[in-house]
Short mmCIF file of C-alpha atoms in Angstrom, two decimals:
data_model
loop_
_atom_site.label_atom_id
_atom_site.label_comp_id
_atom_site.label_asym_id
_atom_site.label_seq_id
_atom_site.Cartn_x
_atom_site.Cartn_y
_atom_site.Cartn_z
CA MET A 1 223.67 112.84 136.24
CA ASP A 2 221.21 115.57 135.36
CA VAL A 3 218.75 113.77 133.04
CA ALA A 4 218.14 110.07 132.42
CA VAL A 5 215.89 108.84 129.61
CA ILE A 6 214.18 105.48 130.18
CA GLU A 7 212.88 103.55 127.17
CA GLY A 8 211.14 100.18 127.28
CA ALA A 9 209.09 98.34 129.87
CA ILE A 10 210.32 97.19 133.26
CA SER A 11 209.77 93.48 132.81
CA SER A 12 211.99 91.84 135.40
CA GLN A 13 213.26 92.35 138.94
CA GLU A 14 216.66 93.22 137.48
CA ASP A 15 215.08 95.95 135.33
CA LEU A 16 213.30 97.36 138.38
CA GLU A 17 216.51 97.49 140.40
CA ARG A 18 218.36 99.13 137.51
CA VAL A 19 215.66 101.81 137.09
CA ARG A 20 215.63 102.53 140.83
CA THR A 21 219.40 103.01 140.77
CA ILE A 22 219.10 105.32 137.77
CA ARG A 23 216.40 107.30 139.60
CA GLN A 24 218.58 107.69 142.70
CA ARG A 25 221.47 108.98 140.62
CA SER A 26 219.51 111.37 138.38
CA LYS A 27 217.99 114.77 138.96
CA LEU A 28 215.32 114.16 136.32
CA VAL A 29 214.01 110.95 134.72
CA VAL A 30 212.10 111.01 131.43
CA ALA A 31 210.01 107.96 130.45
CA LEU A 32 210.10 107.79 126.65
CA GLY A 33 207.55 105.74 124.75
CA ASP A 34 204.41 103.82 125.59
CA CYS A 35 206.17 100.83 127.16
CA ALA A 36 208.18 103.03 129.52
CA VAL A 37 205.15 105.09 130.49
CA THR A 38 202.39 102.45 130.81
CA GLY A 39 204.12 99.09 130.49
CA ASN A 40 202.00 98.34 127.40
CA VAL A 41 201.98 94.74 126.10
CA PRO A 42 205.10 93.52 128.00
CA ALA A 43 203.41 94.45 131.30
CA MET A 44 200.46 92.19 130.52
CA ARG A 45 202.59 89.12 131.12
CA ASN A 46 203.19 90.27 134.70
CA GLN A 47 199.54 89.44 135.49
CA ILE A 48 200.11 85.73 134.83
CA VAL A 49 201.85 83.52 137.39
CA PRO A 50 204.71 81.90 135.41
CA ARG A 51 204.19 78.45 136.95
CA LYS A 52 200.50 78.41 135.98
CA LEU A 53 201.32 79.52 132.46
CA LEU A 54 203.96 76.80 132.04
CA GLU A 55 201.59 74.15 133.43
CA ARG A 56 198.89 75.27 131.00
CA ILE A 57 201.23 75.06 128.03
CA TYR A 58 203.33 71.99 128.82
CA ILE A 59 201.15 69.83 131.07
CA GLU A 60 197.54 70.55 130.14
CA GLY A 61 198.40 71.38 126.55
CA VAL A 62 196.63 73.80 124.30
CA GLN A 63 194.15 73.16 121.54
CA GLU A 64 195.56 74.00 118.16
CA THR A 65 193.41 75.57 115.48
CA ARG A 66 195.06 75.37 112.09
CA GLY A 67 194.54 77.83 109.30
CA PHE A 68 194.63 81.53 108.63
CA PRO A 69 192.79 83.47 111.37
CA PRO A 70 189.64 84.29 109.32
CA ARG A 71 188.94 80.54 109.02
CA ALA A 72 189.86 79.90 112.64
CA PHE A 73 188.04 82.97 113.96
CA PRO A 74 185.31 83.93 111.46
CA ARG A 75 184.12 86.94 113.48
CA CYS A 76 187.52 88.60 113.09
CA CYS A 77 186.86 89.21 109.44
CA ALA A 78 184.05 91.72 108.98
CA MET A 79 184.24 91.66 105.17
CA PRO A 80 184.57 88.05 103.92
CA SER A 81 185.43 89.27 100.43
CA ARG A 82 188.64 90.77 101.84
CA CYS A 83 189.67 87.42 103.31
CA THR A 84 189.27 85.27 100.18
CA LYS A 85 192.69 86.23 98.81
CA TRP A 86 194.37 84.53 101.79
#
């Protein structure tokens, strides 16, 4: 094919193989959107070893903080008057 347009992040081995095949079969590949170009937020998960993440969540557990974020994280709300309606 002459032109292939890739949209979305490569977030699995299967995605990587698919994109490589598309590249081999195309004269020109266009990466469309932030995820396709930089990986964006989906690529952040690739920095975490899945086993360690699962152990942290299901074995060690996580501490839960209830409430709307301004109460849980007061520094997130620069103008307290804006947060009172929540």
